[in-house]
Every structure is written in structure tokens, then in C-alpha cells.
Short mmCIF file of C-alpha atoms in Angstrom, two decimals:
data_model
loop_
_atom_site.label_atom_id
_atom_site.label_comp_id
_atom_site.label_asym_id
_atom_site.label_seq_id
_atom_site.Cartn_x
_atom_site.Cartn_y
_atom_site.Cartn_z
CA UNK A 258 0.00 0.00 0.00
CA UNK A 259 0.96 3.65 0.06
CA UNK A 260 1.33 3.59 3.84
CA UNK A 261 3.23 0.37 4.61
CA UNK A 262 3.72 -3.33 3.92
CA UNK A 263 0.44 -5.26 3.95
CA UNK A 264 -0.67 -8.77 3.07
CA UNK A 265 -3.31 -8.75 0.36
CA UNK A 266 -5.50 -11.66 -0.72
CA UNK A 267 -6.14 -12.65 -4.31
CA UNK A 268 -9.53 -13.35 -5.86
CA UNK A 269 -10.85 -13.49 -9.40
CA UNK A 270 -13.71 -11.20 -10.41
CA UNK A 271 -15.72 -11.51 -13.62
CA UNK A 272 -15.75 -13.95 -16.55
CA UNK A 273 -13.07 -14.65 -17.53
CA UNK A 274 -11.66 -14.02 -14.07
CA UNK A 275 -9.61 -10.88 -13.53
CA UNK A 276 -7.10 -11.08 -10.71
CA UNK A 277 -7.31 -8.46 -7.96
CA UNK A 278 -5.47 -8.27 -4.64
CA UNK A 279 -7.57 -7.04 -1.72
CA UNK A 280 -7.29 -6.22 1.95
CA UNK A 281 -9.73 -8.04 4.25
CA UNK A 282 -12.45 -5.68 5.44
CA UNK A 283 -13.64 -6.40 8.98
CA UNK A 284 -15.95 -3.38 9.12
CA UNK A 285 -19.59 -4.45 9.51
CA UNK A 286 -20.83 -1.74 7.16
CA UNK A 287 -18.03 -1.35 4.60
CA UNK A 288 -17.41 -5.11 4.71
CA UNK A 289 -20.82 -5.99 3.26
CA UNK A 290 -19.49 -5.69 -0.31
CA UNK A 291 -16.32 -6.29 -2.30
CA UNK A 292 -14.42 -3.27 -3.57
CA UNK A 293 -12.07 -3.41 -6.53
CA UNK A 294 -9.98 -0.58 -7.93
CA UNK A 295 -10.98 0.46 -11.45
CA UNK A 296 -9.07 2.35 -14.15
CA UNK A 297 -10.18 5.79 -12.92
CA UNK A 298 -8.13 5.09 -9.80
CA UNK A 299 -5.02 5.37 -11.93
CA UNK A 300 -5.86 7.26 -15.11
CA UNK A 301 -7.84 10.05 -13.44
CA UNK A 302 -6.76 10.11 -9.80
CA UNK A 303 -3.11 9.03 -10.05
CA UNK A 304 -2.04 9.73 -13.64
CA UNK A 305 1.65 10.11 -12.75
CA UNK A 306 1.94 7.19 -10.31
CA UNK A 307 4.45 4.72 -11.68
CA UNK A 308 3.20 1.13 -11.96
CA UNK A 309 -0.13 2.28 -10.57
CA UNK A 310 -2.18 -0.80 -11.45
CA UNK A 311 0.20 -3.09 -9.60
CA UNK A 312 0.54 -0.75 -6.66
CA UNK A 313 -3.24 -0.65 -6.22
CA UNK A 314 -3.69 -4.42 -6.39
CA UNK A 315 -4.54 -4.58 -10.12
CA UNK A 316 -7.50 -3.01 -11.87
CA UNK A 317 -10.90 -4.52 -12.65
CA UNK A 318 -12.42 -3.76 -16.06
CA UNK A 319 -16.13 -4.50 -16.09
CA UNK A 320 -16.36 -4.19 -19.88
CA UNK A 321 -14.15 -7.27 -20.20
CA UNK A 322 -16.46 -9.46 -18.09
CA UNK A 323 -19.34 -11.32 -19.75
CA UNK A 324 -21.06 -11.80 -16.38
CA UNK A 325 -21.00 -8.15 -15.30
CA UNK A 326 -24.54 -6.85 -14.76
CA UNK A 327 -26.17 -3.62 -13.68
CA UNK A 328 -29.71 -4.91 -14.10
CA UNK A 329 -32.11 -2.86 -12.02
CA UNK A 330 -29.49 -0.22 -11.28
CA UNK A 331 -29.07 3.24 -12.75
CA UNK A 332 -26.53 5.25 -14.71
CA UNK A 333 -25.32 2.84 -17.41
CA UNK A 334 -23.58 -0.44 -18.16
CA UNK A 335 -20.40 0.47 -16.33
CA UNK A 336 -22.26 0.59 -13.02
CA UNK A 337 -24.42 2.75 -10.81
CA UNK A 338 -22.64 5.44 -8.83
CA UNK A 339 -23.37 5.40 -5.09
CA UNK A 340 -21.49 6.50 -2.03
CA UNK A 341 -19.34 3.79 -0.48
CA UNK A 342 -20.88 2.34 2.65
CA UNK A 343 -18.20 3.80 4.91
CA UNK A 344 -20.29 4.78 7.91
CA UNK A 345 -17.60 4.17 10.54
CA UNK A 346 -14.69 5.13 8.30
CA UNK A 347 -16.32 8.46 7.44
CA UNK A 348 -15.76 9.58 11.03
CA UNK A 349 -12.06 9.39 10.20
CA UNK A 350 -12.44 11.37 6.98
CA UNK A 351 -12.33 8.28 4.76
CA UNK A 352 -15.02 8.10 2.10
CA UNK A 353 -15.60 7.90 -1.63
CA UNK A 354 -17.93 6.77 -4.37
CA UNK A 355 -18.20 3.42 -6.10
CA UNK A 356 -19.41 2.17 -9.46
CA UNK A 357 -21.71 -0.69 -8.44
CA UNK A 358 -22.81 -3.81 -10.27
CA UNK A 359 -23.01 -7.59 -9.94
CA UNK A 360 -20.47 -10.16 -11.03
CA UNK A 361 -19.00 -13.60 -10.41
CA UNK A 362 -16.32 -14.01 -7.75
CA UNK A 363 -13.85 -16.89 -7.51
CA UNK A 364 -11.69 -17.27 -4.42
CA UNK A 365 -8.00 -17.88 -4.94
CA UNK A 366 -5.83 -18.29 -7.99
CA UNK A 367 -7.07 -19.59 -11.35
CA UNK A 368 -7.49 -23.36 -11.43
CA UNK A 369 -7.44 -23.77 -7.65
CA UNK A 370 -10.89 -25.32 -7.62
CA UNK A 371 -12.19 -22.97 -4.95
CA UNK A 372 -15.80 -21.78 -4.70
CA UNK A 373 -17.36 -19.54 -7.28
CA UNK A 374 -20.07 -17.16 -6.14
CA UNK A 375 -22.58 -15.69 -8.57
CA UNK A 376 -24.09 -12.22 -8.52
CA UNK A 377 -21.92 -10.71 -5.82
CA UNK A 378 -22.18 -6.97 -5.29
CA UNK A 379 -19.01 -5.34 -6.61
CA UNK A 380 -18.04 -1.71 -6.14
CA UNK A 381 -15.43 -0.26 -8.45
CA UNK A 382 -13.51 2.39 -6.52
CA UNK A 383 -11.04 5.12 -7.45
CA UNK A 384 -10.59 7.13 -4.27
CA UNK A 385 -7.16 7.23 -2.65
CA UNK A 386 -8.81 7.15 0.75
CA UNK A 387 -8.84 3.39 0.22
CA UNK A 388 -5.77 2.74 -1.88
CA UNK A 389 -6.33 -1.02 -2.08
CA UNK A 390 -9.60 -2.88 -2.62
CA UNK A 391 -11.69 -4.48 0.10
CA UNK A 392 -12.53 -8.17 0.58
CA UNK A 393 -15.57 -7.61 2.78
CA UNK A 394 -16.01 -10.07 5.67
CA UNK A 395 -19.31 -8.83 7.07
CA UNK A 396 -22.31 -11.20 7.10
CA UNK A 397 -24.70 -8.25 6.89
CA UNK A 398 -26.61 -7.99 3.59
CA UNK A 399 -26.39 -4.99 1.33
CA UNK A 400 -29.34 -3.13 -0.16
CA UNK A 401 -29.80 -0.45 -2.78
CA UNK A 402 -32.55 2.04 -1.96
CA UNK A 403 -33.94 1.71 -5.47
CA UNK A 404 -34.42 -2.06 -5.18
CA UNK A 405 -35.35 -2.97 -1.59
CA UNK A 406 -33.83 -6.34 -2.39
CA UNK A 407 -31.07 -7.19 0.12
CA UNK A 408 -28.07 -8.87 -1.47
CA UNK A 409 -26.08 -11.48 0.39
CA UNK A 410 -22.56 -10.62 1.43
CA UNK A 411 -19.74 -12.93 0.42
CA UNK A 412 -19.62 -14.53 3.88
CA UNK A 413 -23.37 -15.22 3.95
CA UNK A 414 -23.29 -16.53 0.37
CA UNK A 415 -20.61 -19.04 1.30
CA UNK A 416 -22.57 -20.14 4.36
CA UNK A 417 -25.96 -20.38 2.64
CA UNK A 418 -24.41 -22.52 -0.08
CA UNK A 419 -22.91 -24.82 2.60
CA UNK A 420 -19.37 -23.93 1.56
CA UNK A 421 -18.37 -22.93 5.10
CA UNK A 422 -19.84 -24.22 8.38
CA UNK A 423 -20.74 -20.86 9.90
CA UNK A 424 -20.66 -17.13 9.48
CA UNK A 425 -17.36 -16.61 11.18
CA UNK A 426 -13.89 -15.51 10.28
CA UNK A 427 -10.43 -15.13 11.79
CA UNK A 428 -7.78 -12.68 10.69
CA UNK A 429 -4.36 -11.34 11.49
CA UNK A 430 -2.61 -8.86 9.21
CA UNK A 431 0.84 -10.51 9.18
CA UNK A 432 4.18 -9.07 10.17
CA UNK A 433 6.61 -7.96 7.48
CA UNK A 434 9.18 -7.03 10.15
CA UNK A 435 9.70 -10.62 11.29
CA UNK A 436 12.64 -12.59 9.92
CA UNK A 437 11.57 -14.10 7.64
CA UNK A 438 8.44 -12.00 7.05
CA UNK A 439 5.20 -13.66 8.18
CA UNK A 440 2.20 -13.38 5.92
CA UNK A 441 -1.29 -12.53 7.03
CA UNK A 442 -3.88 -15.24 7.67
CA UNK A 443 -7.56 -15.16 6.80
CA UNK A 444 -9.96 -17.96 7.68
CA UNK A 445 -13.64 -18.10 6.79
CA UNK A 446 -15.82 -20.46 8.81
CA UNK A 447 -13.24 -21.16 11.50
CA UNK A 448 -9.73 -20.28 12.63
CA UNK A 449 -6.13 -21.45 12.62
CA UNK A 450 -5.03 -22.54 16.08
CA UNK A 451 -1.37 -22.08 15.12
CA UNK A 452 -1.77 -18.33 14.58
CA UNK A 453 -2.80 -17.33 18.09
CA UNK A 454 -1.84 -17.61 21.72
CA UNK A 455 -5.31 -18.67 22.90
CA UNK A 456 -7.18 -17.23 25.83
CA UNK A 457 -10.61 -17.85 27.31
CA UNK A 458 -11.86 -14.30 26.90
CA UNK A 459 -14.79 -13.50 24.59
CA UNK A 460 -16.22 -10.06 23.97
CA UNK A 461 -19.87 -9.48 23.11
CA UNK A 462 -20.45 -7.50 19.93
CA UNK A 463 -21.14 -3.81 20.38
CA UNK A 464 -24.76 -2.76 20.82
CA UNK A 465 -24.54 -0.82 17.54
CA UNK A 466 -24.16 -3.45 14.84
CA UNK A 467 -21.97 -1.13 12.76
CA UNK A 468 -19.52 -1.09 15.69
CA UNK A 469 -19.53 -4.83 16.36
CA UNK A 470 -15.80 -5.20 17.06
CA UNK A 471 -15.82 -2.74 19.94
CA UNK A 472 -13.47 -3.20 22.89
CA UNK A 473 -12.45 -1.23 25.93
CA UNK A 474 -8.82 -0.14 25.64
CA UNK A 475 -8.02 0.12 29.32
CA UNK A 476 -4.36 1.07 29.19
CA UNK A 477 -1.32 1.42 26.95
CA UNK A 478 2.06 0.94 28.59
CA UNK A 479 5.61 0.32 27.41
CA UNK A 480 8.43 -1.74 28.85
CA UNK A 481 10.63 0.89 30.45
CA UNK A 482 11.10 0.67 34.19
CA UNK A 483 9.40 3.53 36.00
CA UNK A 484 7.58 4.80 32.93
CA UNK A 485 4.08 6.19 33.21
CA UNK A 486 1.22 4.68 31.19
CA UNK A 487 0.67 6.34 27.85
CA UNK A 488 -3.05 5.71 28.33
CA UNK A 489 -4.27 5.35 31.89
CA UNK A 490 -8.06 5.75 31.58
CA UNK A 491 -10.16 3.29 29.59
CA UNK A 492 -11.83 4.23 26.30
CA UNK A 493 -14.01 2.21 23.92
CA UNK A 494 -12.19 1.57 20.64
CA UNK A 495 -13.40 0.06 17.33
CA UNK A 496 -11.26 -2.55 15.54
CA UNK A 497 -11.23 -1.87 11.79
CA UNK A 498 -8.86 -3.50 9.30
CA UNK A 499 -9.67 -0.96 6.57
CA UNK A 500 -7.85 1.69 8.62
CA UNK A 501 -4.08 1.60 8.89
CA UNK A 502 -3.45 3.71 11.95
CA UNK A 503 -4.29 3.61 15.64
CA UNK A 504 -6.51 6.59 16.54
CA UNK A 505 -6.29 7.67 20.18
CA UNK A 506 -7.02 10.83 22.18
CA UNK A 507 -4.70 13.71 21.36
CA UNK A 508 -3.25 13.68 24.87
CA UNK A 509 -2.25 10.04 24.49
CA UNK A 510 -0.67 10.73 21.11
CA UNK A 511 1.29 13.61 22.58
CA UNK A 512 2.53 11.31 25.34
CA UNK A 513 3.85 8.97 22.64
CA UNK A 514 5.43 11.89 20.77
CA UNK A 515 7.14 13.33 23.82
CA UNK A 516 8.52 10.01 25.00
CA UNK A 517 9.80 8.83 21.62
CA UNK A 518 10.67 12.10 19.89
CA UNK A 519 8.00 11.91 17.20
CA UNK A 520 7.47 14.95 14.97
CA UNK A 521 3.93 16.17 14.37
CA UNK A 522 3.22 17.22 10.79
CA UNK A 523 0.29 19.60 10.77
CA UNK A 524 -0.35 19.37 7.04
CA UNK A 525 -0.52 15.60 6.98
CA UNK A 526 -2.00 15.32 10.49
CA UNK A 527 0.43 12.55 11.37
CA UNK A 528 3.65 11.80 13.22
CA UNK A 529 6.90 11.58 11.29
CA UNK A 530 9.97 9.79 12.64
CA UNK A 531 13.33 11.42 11.99
CA UNK A 532 16.46 9.39 11.48
CA UNK A 533 17.82 10.15 14.96
CA UNK A 534 14.51 9.27 16.58
CA UNK A 535 14.32 6.07 14.54
CA UNK A 536 17.85 5.04 15.52
CA UNK A 537 17.03 5.64 19.17
CA UNK A 538 13.83 3.61 18.91
CA UNK A 539 15.60 0.74 17.19
CA UNK A 540 18.24 0.74 19.93
CA UNK A 541 15.67 0.93 22.73
CA UNK A 542 13.31 -1.48 20.94
CA UNK A 543 10.31 -0.70 23.13
CA UNK A 544 7.26 -2.93 23.24
CA UNK A 545 3.79 -1.53 23.88
CA UNK A 546 1.14 -3.43 25.83
CA UNK A 547 -2.46 -2.71 24.83
CA UNK A 548 -4.80 -4.00 27.56
CA UNK A 549 -8.30 -4.62 26.21
CA UNK A 550 -11.55 -5.73 27.82
CA UNK A 551 -15.28 -5.74 27.22
CA UNK A 552 -16.55 -2.45 25.82
CA UNK A 553 -18.60 -0.32 28.15
CA UNK A 554 -16.39 -0.89 31.17
CA UNK A 555 -17.67 -2.75 34.19
CA UNK A 556 -14.56 -4.84 34.73
CA UNK A 557 -14.23 -8.43 33.59
CA UNK A 558 -11.37 -10.31 32.05
CA UNK A 559 -8.76 -8.54 29.96
CA UNK A 560 -6.21 -9.45 27.32
CA UNK A 561 -2.81 -7.85 26.72
CA UNK A 562 -1.70 -7.45 23.10
CA UNK A 563 2.01 -6.67 23.00
CA UNK A 564 3.26 -4.76 19.96
CA UNK A 565 6.96 -4.10 19.21
CA UNK A 566 8.26 -0.84 17.77
CA UNK A 567 8.94 -2.64 14.47
CA UNK A 568 5.16 -2.88 13.91
CA UNK A 569 4.99 0.94 14.07
CA UNK A 570 7.97 1.47 11.77
CA UNK A 571 6.14 2.21 8.52
CA UNK A 572 6.86 4.28 5.40
CA UNK A 573 4.65 6.62 3.43
CA UNK A 574 5.12 6.66 -0.33
CA UNK A 575 3.41 8.15 -3.38
CA UNK A 576 0.75 9.32 -3.88
CA UNK A 577 0.61 10.43 -0.23
CA UNK A 578 4.06 12.02 -0.33
CA UNK A 579 6.49 12.97 -3.06
CA UNK A 580 9.22 10.68 -1.73
CA UNK A 581 9.49 8.17 1.07
CA UNK A 582 8.78 9.28 4.64
CA UNK A 583 9.09 7.19 7.78
CA UNK A 584 6.10 7.69 10.06
CA UNK A 585 4.53 6.38 13.26
CA UNK A 586 0.96 5.21 12.49
CA UNK A 587 -0.72 7.07 15.30
CA UNK A 588 -3.51 9.60 14.72
CA UNK A 589 -5.03 12.22 17.00
CA UNK A 590 -8.71 11.47 17.53
CA UNK A 591 -10.89 14.52 18.06
CA UNK A 592 -13.74 12.62 19.72
CA UNK A 593 -14.80 9.14 20.80
CA UNK A 594 -16.27 8.22 17.39
CA UNK A 595 -12.72 8.23 16.00
CA UNK A 596 -11.08 5.86 18.51
CA UNK A 597 -9.84 3.04 16.27
CA UNK A 598 -7.43 0.12 16.29
CA UNK A 599 -6.40 -0.44 12.66
CA UNK A 600 -4.15 -2.84 10.78
CA UNK A 601 -1.10 -1.70 12.73
CA UNK A 602 -2.70 -3.30 15.79
CA UNK A 603 -3.80 -6.37 13.81
CA UNK A 604 -0.20 -7.22 12.93
CA UNK A 605 0.16 -8.57 16.47
CA UNK A 606 -3.50 -9.41 17.21
CA UNK A 607 -5.57 -12.38 16.01
CA UNK A 608 -9.30 -11.70 15.87
CA UNK A 609 -11.95 -14.43 15.66
CA UNK A 610 -15.47 -13.13 14.95
CA UNK A 611 -18.36 -15.54 15.55
CA UNK A 612 -21.61 -14.12 14.17
CA UNK A 613 -23.57 -17.19 15.22
CA UNK A 614 -22.94 -16.46 18.92
CA UNK A 615 -22.56 -12.70 18.53
CA UNK A 616 -19.13 -12.29 20.01
CA UNK A 617 -15.45 -12.24 19.17
CA UNK A 618 -12.05 -12.83 20.70
CA UNK A 619 -8.75 -11.00 20.43
CA UNK A 620 -5.55 -12.94 21.08
CA UNK A 621 -1.85 -12.35 20.73
CA UNK A 622 -0.88 -13.40 17.21
CA UNK A 623 1.79 -16.05 16.81
CA UNK A 624 4.15 -16.51 13.90
CA UNK A 625 4.83 -20.16 13.10
CA UNK A 626 7.44 -21.06 10.49
CA UNK A 627 6.08 -21.65 7.02
CA UNK A 628 7.04 -25.33 7.34
CA UNK A 629 4.74 -25.80 10.34
CA UNK A 630 1.47 -27.67 9.90
CA UNK A 631 -1.69 -25.63 10.13
CA UNK A 632 -4.30 -26.60 12.71
CA UNK A 633 -7.68 -25.66 11.27
CA UNK A 634 -10.69 -25.44 13.54
CA UNK A 635 -14.18 -25.18 12.05
CA UNK A 636 -16.80 -23.23 14.00
CA UNK A 637 -20.38 -24.54 13.85
CA UNK A 638 -23.57 -22.69 14.79
CA UNK A 639 -25.02 -23.58 18.21
CA UNK A 640 -27.94 -25.50 16.68
CA UNK A 641 -25.93 -27.44 14.08
CA UNK A 642 -23.78 -30.49 14.85
CA UNK A 643 -24.28 -29.71 18.51
CA UNK A 644 -22.49 -26.42 18.10
CA UNK A 645 -19.16 -28.20 18.22
CA UNK A 646 -15.90 -27.26 16.59
CA UNK A 647 -13.80 -29.51 14.39
CA UNK A 648 -10.04 -29.51 14.45
CA UNK A 649 -8.02 -30.69 11.49
CA UNK A 650 -4.25 -30.60 11.36
CA UNK A 651 -2.91 -30.18 7.84
CA UNK A 652 0.11 -32.44 7.42
CA UNK A 653 2.18 -33.77 4.53
CA UNK A 654 0.67 -33.53 1.03
CA UNK A 655 -1.22 -36.48 -0.41
CA UNK A 656 -3.24 -36.96 -3.54
CA UNK A 657 -6.88 -35.98 -3.30
CA UNK A 658 -9.47 -37.38 -5.68
CA UNK A 659 -11.82 -34.50 -6.30
CA UNK A 660 -11.77 -31.48 -4.05
CA UNK A 661 -15.04 -30.52 -2.45
CA UNK A 662 -16.27 -26.95 -2.62
CA UNK A 663 -15.04 -26.17 0.88
CA UNK A 664 -11.39 -26.49 -0.03
CA UNK A 665 -8.92 -23.77 0.89
CA UNK A 666 -5.74 -22.39 -0.55
CA UNK A 667 -3.07 -20.17 0.87
CA UNK A 668 -0.55 -18.88 -1.62
CA UNK A 669 2.13 -16.27 -1.17
CA UNK A 670 4.62 -14.48 -3.35
CA UNK A 671 7.95 -16.26 -3.27
CA UNK A 672 6.43 -19.65 -2.50
CA UNK A 673 3.37 -21.43 -1.23
CA UNK A 674 2.52 -20.94 2.42
CA UNK A 675 0.32 -23.28 4.46
CA UNK A 676 -2.09 -20.69 5.76
CA UNK A 677 -4.64 -21.85 8.28
CA UNK A 678 -7.90 -21.35 6.49
CA UNK A 679 -11.31 -22.91 6.07
CA UNK A 680 -11.93 -20.87 2.93
CA UNK A 681 -9.11 -18.51 2.04
CA UNK A 682 -8.22 -16.37 -0.90
CA UNK A 683 -4.67 -16.38 -2.20
CA UNK A 684 -2.32 -14.21 -0.20
CA UNK A 685 0.23 -11.91 -1.70
CA UNK A 686 2.64 -9.53 -0.12
CA UNK A 687 1.72 -6.22 -1.64
CA UNK A 688 4.25 -3.49 -1.05
CA UNK A 689 4.42 0.02 -2.33
CA UNK A 690 7.15 0.42 -4.95
CA UNK A 691 10.64 0.91 -3.67
CA UNK A 692 11.58 3.00 -6.69
CA UNK A 693 9.02 5.08 -6.34
CA UNK A 694 -28.61 -18.03 -5.11
CA UNK A 695 -30.60 -16.76 -3.47
CA UNK A 696 -32.66 -17.81 -0.37
CA UNK A 697 -35.89 -16.33 0.93
CA UNK A 698 -33.95 -15.38 4.05
CA UNK A 699 -30.23 -14.79 3.62
CA UNK A 700 -29.08 -14.93 7.20
CA UNK A 701 -31.21 -16.97 9.63
CA UNK A 702 -29.61 -20.38 10.34
CA UNK A 703 -31.44 -23.38 9.07
CA UNK A 704 -32.18 -25.57 12.14
CA UNK A 705 -31.28 -29.21 11.80
CA UNK A 706 -29.07 -28.81 8.78
CA UNK A 707 -25.77 -30.59 9.18
CA UNK A 708 -22.70 -28.94 7.74
CA UNK A 709 -19.55 -30.75 6.78
CA UNK A 710 -16.17 -29.15 6.51
CA UNK A 711 -13.29 -29.95 4.21
CA UNK A 712 -9.79 -28.65 4.86
CA UNK A 713 -6.93 -28.65 2.40
CA UNK A 714 -3.41 -27.26 2.35
CA UNK A 715 -1.70 -26.13 -0.84
CA UNK A 716 1.90 -27.21 -1.31
CA UNK A 717 4.57 -26.00 -3.76
CA UNK A 718 4.23 -29.04 -6.03
CA UNK A 719 0.45 -28.44 -6.23
CA UNK A 720 -0.31 -31.85 -4.70
CA UNK A 721 -3.35 -31.83 -2.45
CA UNK A 722 -3.66 -33.66 0.89
CA UNK A 723 -6.66 -35.81 1.65
CA UNK A 724 -9.68 -34.18 3.14
CA UNK A 725 -9.74 -34.97 6.83
CA UNK A 726 -13.24 -35.33 8.20
CA UNK A 727 -12.19 -36.40 11.69
CA UNK A 728 -13.57 -34.36 14.55
CA UNK A 729 -12.17 -33.80 17.99
CA UNK A 730 -13.62 -32.03 20.99
CA UNK A 731 -12.34 -28.50 21.41
CA UNK A 732 -13.25 -25.49 23.50
CA UNK A 733 -16.71 -24.23 22.64
CA UNK A 734 -17.67 -20.59 22.89
CA UNK A 735 -20.53 -19.68 25.16
CA UNK A 736 -23.86 -19.47 23.41
CA UNK A 737 -25.80 -16.26 23.17
CA UNK A 738 -29.55 -16.24 22.77
CA UNK A 739 -30.75 -15.55 19.26
CA UNK A 740 -31.96 -11.96 18.93
CA UNK A 741 -35.22 -11.55 16.99
CA UNK A 742 -34.94 -9.26 13.98
CA UNK A 743 -36.69 -5.94 13.82
CA UNK A 744 -36.26 -4.37 10.39
CA UNK A 745 -39.43 -4.90 8.30
CA UNK A 746 -37.59 -4.71 4.97
CA UNK A 747 -35.13 -7.38 6.00
CA UNK A 748 -34.98 -9.69 8.95
CA UNK A 749 -31.62 -10.88 10.18
CA UNK A 750 -30.01 -11.91 13.46
CA UNK A 751 -28.09 -8.68 14.00
CA UNK A 752 -31.04 -6.41 14.71
CA UNK A 753 -32.13 -3.24 12.98
CA UNK A 754 -29.87 -2.20 10.13
CA UNK A 755 -30.55 1.50 10.42
CA UNK A 756 -28.66 4.63 11.35
CA UNK A 757 -29.89 7.47 13.47
CA UNK A 758 -30.13 9.42 10.24
CA UNK A 759 -32.93 8.95 7.76
CA UNK A 760 -31.11 6.42 5.62
CA UNK A 761 -30.12 2.90 6.60
CA UNK A 762 -26.42 2.18 6.58
CA UNK A 763 -27.01 -0.59 4.07
CA UNK A 764 -29.34 1.37 1.84
CA UNK A 765 -27.33 3.58 -0.42
CA UNK A 766 -28.85 6.86 -1.46
CA UNK A 767 -27.60 7.90 -4.86
CA UNK A 768 -29.13 11.36 -4.70
CA UNK A 769 -26.59 14.09 -5.24
CA UNK A 770 -23.76 11.74 -6.21
CA UNK A 771 -22.15 12.69 -9.49
CA UNK A 772 -21.52 9.93 -12.05
CA UNK A 773 -17.99 9.06 -13.01
CA UNK A 774 -18.47 10.80 -16.37
CA UNK A 775 -18.38 14.10 -14.49
CA UNK A 776 -14.63 14.30 -14.91
CA UNK A 777 -11.50 13.42 -13.01
CA UNK A 778 -11.36 16.59 -10.97
CA UNK A 779 -14.79 15.93 -9.49
CA UNK A 780 -13.43 12.71 -8.02
CA UNK A 781 -9.85 13.61 -7.27
CA UNK A 782 -9.03 13.22 -3.61
CA UNK A 783 -7.42 15.95 -1.61
CA UNK A 784 -4.02 14.69 -0.55
CA UNK A 785 -0.97 16.31 0.97
CA UNK A 786 2.63 16.15 -0.07
CA UNK A 787 5.98 17.26 1.12
CA UNK A 788 9.57 16.60 0.19
CA UNK A 789 12.11 15.28 2.65
#
């Protein structure tokens, strides 16, 4: 990306499939659709950016897809222009428009035999506020105001077609600063036990469904004897993988800056790290402990996520700045709606979100060697298969006669990596250049239906291991009573899908949004730049 090293995941969109590399989107609102960068993101917005298509995770061209459809939408065959569903992200100044339509999505690389989903909502984006596309992980359906016809998200589509055992996912962003670098891990329908230091702490989803991954950040400390906490009073903070930085109260940010000699840049509204400050930080090598608990306070169990300075040592590149600039990914929040733990935090945190039980866990991420076997654990709904979990350890490759639709692949640049996944898209390290079906109800579990889970590892010689259907008893999350739906237009287990404002978060109002034919300047993002 233009603000650091990030693991991206590869999918194919359209027919024939066009490869795009996307960041997982954990946001409940923004994560209800898939975003892909389109040509305007380079030709109009970044006309001078070298190797732009590659830097932005490749471009999707709807006119080259025979399955692209805008049926029922407005504005033309290229798509209908609506605002991106960035309710939470808009509090941080991140927004944009998208050219919406429907198309086929295939997970993974061509020929991998992974699931193909029809008529998925695709938004073509060009804004630099989201430099890379978004592989939405939300189970919440998406609706256009002109249709009143909720469309399944990718996660719900996979579940309703029995391709994953539950609406759940697990994610950690990876750590480029490890030696060797450790890639991110994304699991749909379960989690990888090798990628976390487990704990027995579960957090209930936030009362506002758009802020489901809400935790109480109770303190931030660092490992220097006699040092004062950088954050001493608890605040509720939203975990959002679409945001890079950590957004904290200005007083906390200033405590960081004073202690570690960070330089505030008013124009960019961020902290730069000079060479002397960087050298001192490398020598000191501080680690920061983020203590988190249940949002809303009231005590309870807590978890410490320890983050080394290396996770904060990131570079800005074009188009944000004219050259390279080392920065500390910390942002001054102006109010509580901006408190956010972004991908910087997720480098060292492993999040498991269970939408069947309405809670999630946050654990310290672990970084097994690429040669280590993955231990894949499927999560089942409480009323299916007894609500149990199934553990499968992926071992040496064997021949498999006919992969089932629930197979998974984990592929990385420079070699194949055994990522712990139940359904996973191909993973690529994506770095900024150094040179410069529908069901009547899309979400309510179907009582009595028995799901099976298949788990596969991809090896360098492309051989596939056998599917292991063995089940073992593992720790089961506490059940939470099913919450009756309320929204008349759509009933789902997460309650009313409405904002305080007149429009629902998942109903996009196209009024006042200019179509993409309005010219590049109408869509060009305001950015800042400085020279070192």
C-alpha cells in the first residue's frame, strides 16, 4: 500500500476471471461488499503514479467481463454510482464513491478449484482514501434504496451454499518485520489454532451493529522501568482492518510523541519519525502493551496485546508524499467516534469473529514457520452439529481425488505458504514500490441442517492432501440467545440495520452523487505532499 507493507488476498472477479489483490475488510458496514480498484483510480486520480495498477492491487475492467450486470441499477452499463458504505470510516475522513454492479467471484488463484459465487455486489472504486480494494467479511446484507432487495454478502453466500460451516472468520494482518516475514492469515468459517496464543476471553459485539468489534482499551504501557502509562483511563475503541493507523485521544498521542521524539506534521496530520529518533527507537526497541476488555467498562477479564516498535515502523510513499517518509501510524482522535485500532494493531493481534454467537475474541498473534502444519478449527452454529468445533491438522501432502467446494488455498509471493484457512483467498505480499442463489432469508440459520467441513493445504508441487473429516472435541464458545430481527424490509439476526439518520447504513442513497463521467477533478481526492 501507500502507507506500509500489507498482506493482500487474491480473488478473481468476472468472466473470464480478472485477478485483484484485496485487503480483508472487517468493518460491519463497509465489509458488506467487495471493492475493486478500477481504471479511474489510476488514469484520473493518479495519472503520474508509476506502476499504478500493480501498486493498487490490479484493476478490474467491467467491460471485459461477460457476467458483469447492472440490471435494475441506474446510470449505465459500467455501473451505478453510489457512495461507499463507509459509515464508521467516514468519522475518520475516509469516504468515496463506487461504481456498483453484480459479477461472479472466484476465491484464490485460477485453477485452484475454490468456490465460485454468482451475482456478488461489486463496487469499483477510485478514491485514494482506500488505496487497495476491500474483501468484505461482514455477514450483513447490502441493499440499494432503489431495489429494496437485500443482497447477500460474500460470507453469507458461502454459508448459505454450505461452503463454510458458519458465518465466522479469523484474521491477522501478518508481520513484514519478522525474519523471515510472516504473511497474514484469513480464515472463513473457523480459525487457525497455530496463529494465536489462545485465551478464554470472549467479547460481546457492540450494541450498535456497525460497531460490532468494539473493545475497551483500558491502558497502553511500554516496557521501560518507572515509565508512566501512555493511556491510563479506559476508552471504547473500534477494531477496523480498513484503517491503517491507531486513533487515540490527542493527549495520548502527545505522550507517545514526547517520550519517543516523534514529529507532528500539521499538514498531513500525522507523526513523522526522523532518522535520529528512529535510531534511538531501534536501539531501545520498546514494546507496547495494549490492555483490552469488554466495551462499556464494568470490569471483567482482559487481554494484553504486546506490539513491538517494528510494527509501528512504517513508510509513506506516493501518492501520499512525493518521496518516502518514515512515520509512526498514530492519529489524533478529536472525539470518541474516532477511537480506532487499525491494521497496525492487527499485525500482532488475532481476531476471531463468531456471528452465530454474537461475540469475538482478540488474542496475541503467533508466527509459526512456514514449514509448520496448520491446525484448522471449524466453528459450527449452536444448533448445528451440537455447536461443536472440528479440528483438522494439515500435514504432509497427499493426492486428493476431487476437491469438495469447501477447499482452501493459501498462496504467497515467493512460494506457497500453508495458511490456516477454512476458505481462504490467495495471499500476496503487496508493497508500495521501492523506486518510487438466493434464499428467501439470507441470514437466519437453518435448524437441523448438518454442515460438513473440508480442509486442504496447498503445497509447492500443487499436490493436495486428503480431506480430513475427523472431529475432535475442542473449547466451545458460550452461546448467546438468538436476537429476533426488527427491520421490516429485511430480517436478520443482527437487529435493525438502520442509522440514526434517515437512511439505513445498508441502503445507499444515490441522490446528489455525481456519475464518473463528471470528470477526473470531481473525483480527485485531496491529498498532501511534502519533500524530505
